[in-house]
PDB file of C-alpha atoms in Angstrom:
ATOM      1  CA  MET A 241     105.268 113.285  96.155  1.00  0.00           C
ATOM      2  CA  GLU A 242     103.834 114.970  93.569  1.00  0.00           C
ATOM      3  CA  THR A 243     101.132 117.357  93.150  1.00  0.00           C
ATOM      4  CA  VAL A 244      98.417 118.696  91.765  1.00  0.00           C
ATOM      5  CA  LEU A 245      99.777 121.611  90.586  1.00  0.00           C
ATOM      6  CA  ASN A 246     102.802 119.445  89.291  1.00  0.00           C
ATOM      7  CA  LYS A 247     101.276 116.894  87.059  1.00  0.00           C
ATOM      8  CA  SER A 248     101.993 117.107  83.654  1.00  0.00           C
ATOM      9  CA  GLU A 249      98.802 118.726  81.577  1.00  0.00           C
ATOM     10  CA  PHE A 250      95.214 115.846  80.696  1.00  0.00           C
ATOM     11  CA  SER A 251      94.900 115.148  77.178  1.00  0.00           C
ATOM     12  CA  TRP A 252      92.121 113.881  75.687  1.00  0.00           C
ATOM     13  CA  LYS A 253      94.809 112.656  73.061  1.00  0.00           C
ATOM     14  CA  GLU A 254      95.934 110.612  75.493  1.00  0.00           C
ATOM     15  CA  TYR A 255      92.938 108.745  77.376  1.00  0.00           C
ATOM     16  CA  PHE A 256      91.774 108.459  73.634  1.00  0.00           C
ATOM     17  CA  SER A 257      94.742 107.176  72.048  1.00  0.00           C
ATOM     18  CA  ASP A 258      93.891 103.090  72.651  1.00  0.00           C
ATOM     19  CA  LYS A 259      90.069 103.260  72.429  1.00  0.00           C
ATOM     20  CA  LYS A 260      88.397 100.631  70.133  1.00  0.00           C
ATOM     21  CA  LYS A 261      84.646 101.882  70.674  1.00  0.00           C
ATOM     22  CA  GLY A 262      83.134 104.856  70.593  1.00  0.00           C
ATOM     23  CA  GLY A 263      80.827 106.505  72.844  1.00  0.00           C
ATOM     24  CA  HIS A 264      77.521 105.227  71.402  1.00  0.00           C
ATOM     25  CA  ARG A 265      74.250 104.259  73.740  1.00  0.00           C
ATOM     26  CA  PHE A 266      74.125 100.145  72.187  1.00  0.00           C
ATOM     27  CA  SER A 267      76.687  98.771  70.492  1.00  0.00           C
ATOM     28  CA  THR A 268      74.639  96.671  68.646  1.00  0.00           C
ATOM     29  CA  GLU A 269      74.388  97.669  64.457  1.00  0.00           C
ATOM     30  CA  GLU A 270      70.671  97.685  64.896  1.00  0.00           C
ATOM     31  CA  PHE A 271      71.206 100.241  67.211  1.00  0.00           C
ATOM     32  CA  LEU A 272      74.022 101.899  65.002  1.00  0.00           C
ATOM     33  CA  ALA A 273      72.144 101.709  61.400  1.00  0.00           C
ATOM     34  CA  LYS A 274      68.953 103.585  62.674  1.00  0.00           C
ATOM     35  CA  GLU A 275      71.222 106.051  64.775  1.00  0.00           C
ATOM     36  CA  ALA A 276      73.298 106.615  61.310  1.00  0.00           C
ATOM     37  CA  GLN A 277      69.710 106.566  59.392  1.00  0.00           C
ATOM     38  CA  GLU A 278      69.271 110.124  61.865  1.00  0.00           C
ATOM     39  CA  LYS A 279      72.019 111.807  60.812  1.00  0.00           C
ATOM     40  CA  LEU A 280      72.150 110.902  57.523  1.00  0.00           C
ATOM     41  CA  TYR A 281      68.088 112.437  57.299  1.00  0.00           C
ATOM     42  CA  HIS A 282      70.253 115.936  58.590  1.00  0.00           C
ATOM     43  CA  LEU A 283      72.820 116.029  56.444  1.00  0.00           C
ATOM     44  CA  GLY A 284      70.776 116.149  54.172  1.00  0.00           C
ATOM     45  CA  GLY A 285      72.524 114.676  50.978  1.00  0.00           C
ATOM     46  CA  GLY A 286      76.051 116.176  49.488  1.00  0.00           C
ATOM     47  CA  LYS A 287      78.456 113.950  47.069  1.00  0.00           C
ATOM     48  CA  THR A 288      81.460 114.260  49.669  1.00  0.00           C
ATOM     49  CA  LEU A 289      81.554 113.881  53.282  1.00  0.00           C
ATOM     50  CA  LEU A 290      83.844 114.859  55.555  1.00  0.00           C
ATOM     51  CA  ASP A 291      83.403 112.933  59.533  1.00  0.00           C
ATOM     52  CA  PHE A 292      85.728 114.343  62.409  1.00  0.00           C
ATOM     53  CA  GLY A 293      86.123 112.577  64.441  1.00  0.00           C
ATOM     54  CA  CYS A 294      84.893 109.316  62.742  1.00  0.00           C
ATOM     55  CA  GLY A 295      86.398 106.970  65.677  1.00  0.00           C
ATOM     56  CA  ALA A 296      86.325 103.992  65.182  1.00  0.00           C
ATOM     57  CA  GLY A 297      84.243 103.719  61.892  1.00  0.00           C
ATOM     58  CA  GLU A 298      80.545 102.975  63.813  1.00  0.00           C
ATOM     59  CA  LEU A 299      78.489 105.685  61.410  1.00  0.00           C
ATOM     60  CA  LEU A 300      81.549 106.479  59.313  1.00  0.00           C
ATOM     61  CA  ILE A 301      80.639 102.757  57.559  1.00  0.00           C
ATOM     62  CA  TYR A 302      77.105 103.582  57.192  1.00  0.00           C
ATOM     63  CA  TYR A 303      77.726 107.294  55.307  1.00  0.00           C
ATOM     64  CA  ILE A 304      80.825 105.577  52.542  1.00  0.00           C
ATOM     65  CA  PRO A 305      77.228 104.596  50.515  1.00  0.00           C
ATOM     66  CA  LYS A 306      75.671 107.856  50.604  1.00  0.00           C
ATOM     67  CA  TYR A 307      78.938 109.265  49.242  1.00  0.00           C
ATOM     68  CA  GLU A 308      80.989 109.838  46.467  1.00  0.00           C
ATOM     69  CA  LYS A 309      83.675 110.658  48.346  1.00  0.00           C
ATOM     70  CA  VAL A 310      84.022 110.561  51.823  1.00  0.00           C
ATOM     71  CA  VAL A 311      87.745 111.928  54.280  1.00  0.00           C
ATOM     72  CA  GLY A 312      87.785 110.035  58.835  1.00  0.00           C
ATOM     73  CA  ALA A 313      89.565 112.274  59.947  1.00  0.00           C
ATOM     74  CA  ASP A 314      90.715 111.352  63.442  1.00  0.00           C
ATOM     75  CA  PHE A 315      93.293 111.807  66.741  1.00  0.00           C
ATOM     76  CA  SER A 316      93.796 107.529  67.715  1.00  0.00           C
ATOM     77  CA  SER A 317      95.717 105.291  66.289  1.00  0.00           C
ATOM     78  CA  SER A 318      93.705 102.462  67.673  1.00  0.00           C
ATOM     79  CA  MET A 319      90.012 104.228  66.465  1.00  0.00           C
ATOM     80  CA  LEU A 320      91.235 104.614  62.497  1.00  0.00           C
ATOM     81  CA  PHE A 321      91.950 100.572  62.728  1.00  0.00           C
ATOM     82  CA  GLU A 322      88.950  99.592  63.562  1.00  0.00           C
ATOM     83  CA  ALA A 323      87.852 102.367  60.700  1.00  0.00           C
ATOM     84  CA  GLU A 324      90.251 100.675  58.294  1.00  0.00           C
ATOM     85  CA  LYS A 325      89.165  97.264  60.045  1.00  0.00           C
ATOM     86  CA  LYS A 326      85.242  97.389  58.697  1.00  0.00           C
ATOM     87  CA  ILE A 327      85.895  99.504  55.699  1.00  0.00           C
ATOM     88  CA  TRP A 328      88.407  96.163  54.318  1.00  0.00           C
ATOM     89  CA  GLN A 329      85.112  94.397  55.479  1.00  0.00           C
ATOM     90  CA  GLN A 330      83.822  95.967  53.164  1.00  0.00           C
ATOM     91  CA  LYS A 331      85.431  96.318  50.507  1.00  0.00           C
ATOM     92  CA  TYR A 332      85.134  99.864  50.013  1.00  0.00           C
ATOM     93  CA  LYS A 333      87.118 102.567  47.919  1.00  0.00           C
ATOM     94  CA  ASN A 334      85.666 105.591  48.048  1.00  0.00           C
ATOM     95  CA  VAL A 335      87.117 106.668  51.410  1.00  0.00           C
ATOM     96  CA  ASP A 336      90.055 107.595  53.182  1.00  0.00           C
ATOM     97  CA  LEU A 337      91.159 107.643  56.856  1.00  0.00           C
ATOM     98  CA  ILE A 338      94.188 110.502  58.184  1.00  0.00           C
ATOM     99  CA  LEU A 339      95.419 111.028  61.577  1.00  0.00           C
ATOM    100  CA  ALA A 340      95.163 114.742  62.297  1.00  0.00           C
ATOM    101  CA  ASP A 341      93.203 116.820  65.479  1.00  0.00           C
ATOM    102  CA  ASN A 342      90.832 120.038  64.968  1.00  0.00           C
ATOM    103  CA  ASP A 343      94.615 122.015  64.448  1.00  0.00           C
ATOM    104  CA  THR A 344      96.237 119.505  61.711  1.00  0.00           C
ATOM    105  CA  VAL A 345      93.482 117.550  59.386  1.00  0.00           C
ATOM    106  CA  TRP A 346      92.836 120.957  57.418  1.00  0.00           C
ATOM    107  CA  ASP A 347      96.423 120.598  56.353  1.00  0.00           C
ATOM    108  CA  LYS A 348      95.985 116.982  54.868  1.00  0.00           C
ATOM    109  CA  LEU A 349      92.239 117.903  53.232  1.00  0.00           C
ATOM    110  CA  SER A 350      93.510 117.914  49.327  1.00  0.00           C
ATOM    111  CA  LEU A 351      90.027 118.469  48.519  1.00  0.00           C
ATOM    112  CA  SER A 352      86.571 120.907  49.598  1.00  0.00           C
ATOM    113  CA  PHE A 353      83.646 119.343  51.084  1.00  0.00           C
ATOM    114  CA  ASP A 354      79.300 119.442  50.230  1.00  0.00           C
ATOM    115  CA  ARG A 355      79.315 118.245  54.047  1.00  0.00           C
ATOM    116  CA  ILE A 356      81.530 118.824  56.908  1.00  0.00           C
ATOM    117  CA  THR A 357      80.075 116.657  59.867  1.00  0.00           C
ATOM    118  CA  ALA A 358      81.314 116.177  63.560  1.00  0.00           C
ATOM    119  CA  THR A 359      79.548 113.744  66.315  1.00  0.00           C
ATOM    120  CA  ALA A 360      80.370 113.592  70.231  1.00  0.00           C
ATOM    121  CA  VAL A 361      83.515 115.752  68.832  1.00  0.00           C
ATOM    122  CA  ILE A 362      82.406 119.497  70.404  1.00  0.00           C
ATOM    123  CA  GLN A 363      82.282 118.523  74.188  1.00  0.00           C
ATOM    124  CA  TYR A 364      86.103 117.843  73.952  1.00  0.00           C
ATOM    125  CA  LEU A 365      86.695 121.252  72.239  1.00  0.00           C
ATOM    126  CA  THR A 366      87.514 124.829  74.139  1.00  0.00           C
ATOM    127  CA  PRO A 367      84.634 127.612  72.588  1.00  0.00           C
ATOM    128  CA  GLU A 368      88.440 129.116  71.388  1.00  0.00           C
ATOM    129  CA  GLN A 369      89.020 125.559  69.710  1.00  0.00           C
ATOM    130  CA  ILE A 370      85.314 125.473  68.522  1.00  0.00           C
ATOM    131  CA  ASP A 371      85.026 128.941  66.388  1.00  0.00           C
ATOM    132  CA  ALA A 372      88.917 127.856  65.066  1.00  0.00           C
ATOM    133  CA  PHE A 373      87.061 124.230  63.683  1.00  0.00           C
ATOM    134  CA  ILE A 374      84.279 126.695  62.073  1.00  0.00           C
ATOM    135  CA  ARG A 375      86.577 129.321  60.508  1.00  0.00           C
ATOM    136  CA  ASN A 376      88.544 126.622  59.161  1.00  0.00           C
ATOM    137  CA  ALA A 377      86.131 124.390  57.724  1.00  0.00           C
ATOM    138  CA  SER A 378      84.628 127.794  56.364  1.00  0.00           C
ATOM    139  CA  GLY A 379      87.286 127.512  53.640  1.00  0.00           C
ATOM    140  CA  TYR A 380      87.038 123.674  52.572  1.00  0.00           C
ATOM    141  CA  LEU A 381      82.777 124.503  52.170  1.00  0.00           C
ATOM    142  CA  ASN A 382      81.692 123.881  48.801  1.00  0.00           C
ATOM    143  CA  GLU A 383      79.091 126.083  47.407  1.00  0.00           C
ATOM    144  CA  GLU A 384      76.250 125.523  49.513  1.00  0.00           C
ATOM    145  CA  GLY A 385      78.097 123.707  52.093  1.00  0.00           C
ATOM    146  CA  LYS A 386      76.520 123.174  55.623  1.00  0.00           C
ATOM    147  CA  ILE A 387      78.352 122.101  58.534  1.00  0.00           C
ATOM    148  CA  VAL A 388      76.861 119.837  61.092  1.00  0.00           C
ATOM    149  CA  PHE A 389      77.247 118.688  64.084  1.00  0.00           C
ATOM    150  CA  PHE A 390      76.176 116.063  66.153  1.00  0.00           C
ATOM    151  CA  ASP A 391      75.691 115.185  69.358  1.00  0.00           C
ATOM    152  CA  ILE A 392      76.291 118.371  71.708  1.00  0.00           C
ATOM    153  CA  ILE A 393      76.156 118.101  75.458  1.00  0.00           C
ATOM    154  CA  ASP A 394      72.774 120.584  76.008  1.00  0.00           C
ATOM    155  CA  PRO A 395      74.060 121.818  80.424  1.00  0.00           C
ATOM    156  CA  ARG A 396      70.125 122.130  80.343  1.00  0.00           C
ATOM    157  CA  LEU A 397      69.801 118.953  79.807  1.00  0.00           C
ATOM    158  CA  TYR A 398      72.854 116.955  81.071  1.00  0.00           C
ATOM    159  CA  ASN A 399      72.426 117.460  85.066  1.00  0.00           C
ATOM    160  CA  LEU A 400      68.479 116.564  85.021  1.00  0.00           C
ATOM    161  CA  TRP A 401      69.705 113.356  82.891  1.00  0.00           C
ATOM    162  CA  LYS A 402      72.884 112.731  85.637  1.00  0.00           C
ATOM    163  CA  LEU A 403      70.100 112.781  88.049  1.00  0.00           C
ATOM    164  CA  GLY A 404      67.616 109.885  86.307  1.00  0.00           C
ATOM    165  CA  TRP A 405      65.050 113.191  85.177  1.00  0.00           C
ATOM    166  CA  PHE A 406      63.821 111.366  82.452  1.00  0.00           C
ATOM    167  CA  SER A 407      63.861 107.584  83.437  1.00  0.00           C
ATOM    168  CA  GLU A 408      61.095 105.838  83.611  1.00  0.00           C
ATOM    169  CA  ASN A 409      61.608 105.058  87.405  1.00  0.00           C
ATOM    170  CA  PHE A 410      62.966 108.294  88.778  1.00  0.00           C
ATOM    171  CA  ARG A 411      63.102 108.411  92.984  1.00  0.00           C
ATOM    172  CA  LEU A 412      63.483 111.671  94.000  1.00  0.00           C
ATOM    173  CA  TRP A 413      65.694 109.507  97.170  1.00  0.00           C
ATOM    174  CA  GLU A 414      68.004 108.285  94.795  1.00  0.00           C
ATOM    175  CA  SER A 415      68.551 111.400  92.156  1.00  0.00           C
ATOM    176  CA  LEU A 416      70.504 113.130  94.945  1.00  0.00           C
ATOM    177  CA  SER A 417      72.279 109.750  96.002  1.00  0.00           C
ATOM    178  CA  LYS A 418      73.804 110.675  92.721  1.00  0.00           C
ATOM    179  CA  VAL A 419      74.726 114.459  93.413  1.00  0.00           C
ATOM    180  CA  GLY A 420      76.650 113.208  95.969  1.00  0.00           C
ATOM    181  CA  LEU A 421      78.442 110.887  94.134  1.00  0.00           C
ATOM    182  CA  GLY A 422      78.911 113.011  91.053  1.00  0.00           C
ATOM    183  CA  CYS A 423      80.823 115.117  93.856  1.00  0.00           C
ATOM    184  CA  LEU A 424      83.125 112.770  94.606  1.00  0.00           C
ATOM    185  CA  ARG A 425      83.974 112.033  91.420  1.00  0.00           C
ATOM    186  CA  ASN A 426      84.227 115.589  90.468  1.00  0.00           C
ATOM    187  CA  MET A 427      87.613 116.108  93.352  1.00  0.00           C
ATOM    188  CA  LEU A 428      88.852 112.142  92.262  1.00  0.00           C
ATOM    189  CA  GLY A 429      89.069 113.834  89.244  1.00  0.00           C
ATOM    190  CA  ILE A 430      90.710 117.450  90.079  1.00  0.00           C
ATOM    191  CA  LEU A 431      93.297 114.727  92.163  1.00  0.00           C
ATOM    192  CA  LYS A 432      93.659 112.726  89.838  1.00  0.00           C
ATOM    193  CA  ASN A 433      94.856 115.926  86.943  1.00  0.00           C
ATOM    194  CA  ARG A 434      91.595 114.837  85.013  1.00  0.00           C
ATOM    195  CA  PRO A 435      87.780 116.835  84.092  1.00  0.00           C
ATOM    196  CA  GLY A 436      85.496 115.294  86.490  1.00  0.00           C
ATOM    197  CA  ASP A 437      83.372 114.196  83.925  1.00  0.00           C
ATOM    198  CA  ILE A 438      85.338 112.177  81.336  1.00  0.00           C
ATOM    199  CA  ILE A 439      82.120 113.371  79.059  1.00  0.00           C
ATOM    200  CA  GLY A 440      83.717 115.666  78.133  1.00  0.00           C
ATOM    201  CA  ASP A 441      81.827 119.470  77.800  1.00  0.00           C
ATOM    202  CA  ALA A 442      78.249 120.781  77.352  1.00  0.00           C
ATOM    203  CA  HIS A 443      77.923 123.525  75.159  1.00  0.00           C
ATOM    204  CA  SER A 444      75.431 126.286  75.187  1.00  0.00           C
ATOM    205  CA  PRO A 445      73.006 126.113  71.836  1.00  0.00           C
ATOM    206  CA  TYR A 446      73.451 129.542  72.077  1.00  0.00           C
ATOM    207  CA  LEU A 447      77.341 129.598  72.821  1.00  0.00           C
ATOM    208  CA  ILE A 448      77.418 127.551  69.110  1.00  0.00           C
ATOM    209  CA  GLU A 449      75.220 129.647  67.023  1.00  0.00           C
ATOM    210  CA  LYS A 450      76.798 133.093  68.488  1.00  0.00           C
ATOM    211  CA  ILE A 451      79.654 131.651  67.532  1.00  0.00           C
ATOM    212  CA  ALA A 452      78.897 130.313  63.652  1.00  0.00           C
ATOM    213  CA  ASN A 453      77.115 133.676  63.183  1.00  0.00           C
ATOM    214  CA  MET A 454      80.779 135.767  63.691  1.00  0.00           C
ATOM    215  CA  HIS A 455      82.025 133.213  60.631  1.00  0.00           C
ATOM    216  CA  GLY A 456      78.514 134.097  58.362  1.00  0.00           C
ATOM    217  CA  PHE A 457      76.828 130.537  58.581  1.00  0.00           C
ATOM    218  CA  LYS A 458      73.247 130.920  60.501  1.00  0.00           C
ATOM    219  CA  MET A 459      72.456 127.750  62.703  1.00  0.00           C
ATOM    220  CA  GLU A 460      69.333 124.933  63.165  1.00  0.00           C
ATOM    221  CA  TYR A 461      69.354 123.580  66.316  1.00  0.00           C
ATOM    222  CA  VAL A 462      67.619 120.480  65.828  1.00  0.00           C
ATOM    223  CA  LYS A 463      67.165 117.438  69.334  1.00  0.00           C
ATOM    224  CA  SER A 464      68.798 114.287  68.981  1.00  0.00           C
ATOM    225  CA  MET A 465      67.439 111.244  68.794  1.00  0.00           C
ATOM    226  CA  TYR A 466      68.268 109.187  70.463  1.00  0.00           C
ATOM    227  CA  TYR A 467      69.959 111.081  73.470  1.00  0.00           C
ATOM    228  CA  GLU A 468      67.727 112.631  75.448  1.00  0.00           C
ATOM    229  CA  TYR A 469      70.502 115.377  77.007  1.00  0.00           C
ATOM    230  CA  ARG A 470      71.871 116.246  73.819  1.00  0.00           C
ATOM    231  CA  TYR A 471      71.475 117.907  70.590  1.00  0.00           C
ATOM    232  CA  HIS A 472      72.319 118.639  66.894  1.00  0.00           C
ATOM    233  CA  VAL A 473      73.169 122.466  65.093  1.00  0.00           C
ATOM    234  CA  ILE A 474      73.591 122.663  61.388  1.00  0.00           C
ATOM    235  CA  LEU A 475      75.302 124.924  60.116  1.00  0.00           C
ATOM    236  CA  SER A 476      75.216 126.987  56.514  1.00  0.00           C
ATOM    237  CA  LYS A 477      75.961 130.226  55.416  1.00  0.00           C
ATOM    238  CA  ILE A 478      74.089 133.393  55.168  1.00  0.00           C
ATOM    239  CA  SER A 479      72.947 133.814  51.735  1.00  0.00           C
TER     240      SER A 479
END
């Protein structure tokens, strides 16, 4: 019988290999348009954009008209296919899509960018991978360019959100039952050789800031407008 110890290592690439939608709170165009507007505000302009982890293009499709050149990258071919369909329907010509992960994307780029962004991606990276991403991205930023990470899971707030703390109908006894179910899911995840929480990992803003400072960036912390337990960081080169 196969044991936990000899199971193949869990892979986020494999998990997302057949996915066709991003993990947005709502999939309506009305909601996605509002979410995109929030993120465009924090991106703060620029002419060229790299959207790493663009997924099925739910937000990318709103970014494209605002930039002269856009590159969307993702390691899921099924997601990129959905993004390509959206782009084709809108007849956009100023965008390229790249099949790549956080290690391989840099060798596939042919230009530098005013903005490099990633939405709900950092949760799938280890601190070491975040460090490498910022280091590599720094080499592809134009002068006065920025790296903007959207919707990072805040460990200080995520567990409260799972308990229903932010709900209008918060009930303590219901929250305690959620704790038990959460523990059970974590145990089942271990037995199936997959993360206990399939949403990914939470990272403290202090960790992100420490890594950013090491690479010569200052960090601006911003609360996410549509996800109570997430936050954004805007990284600018220290002058």
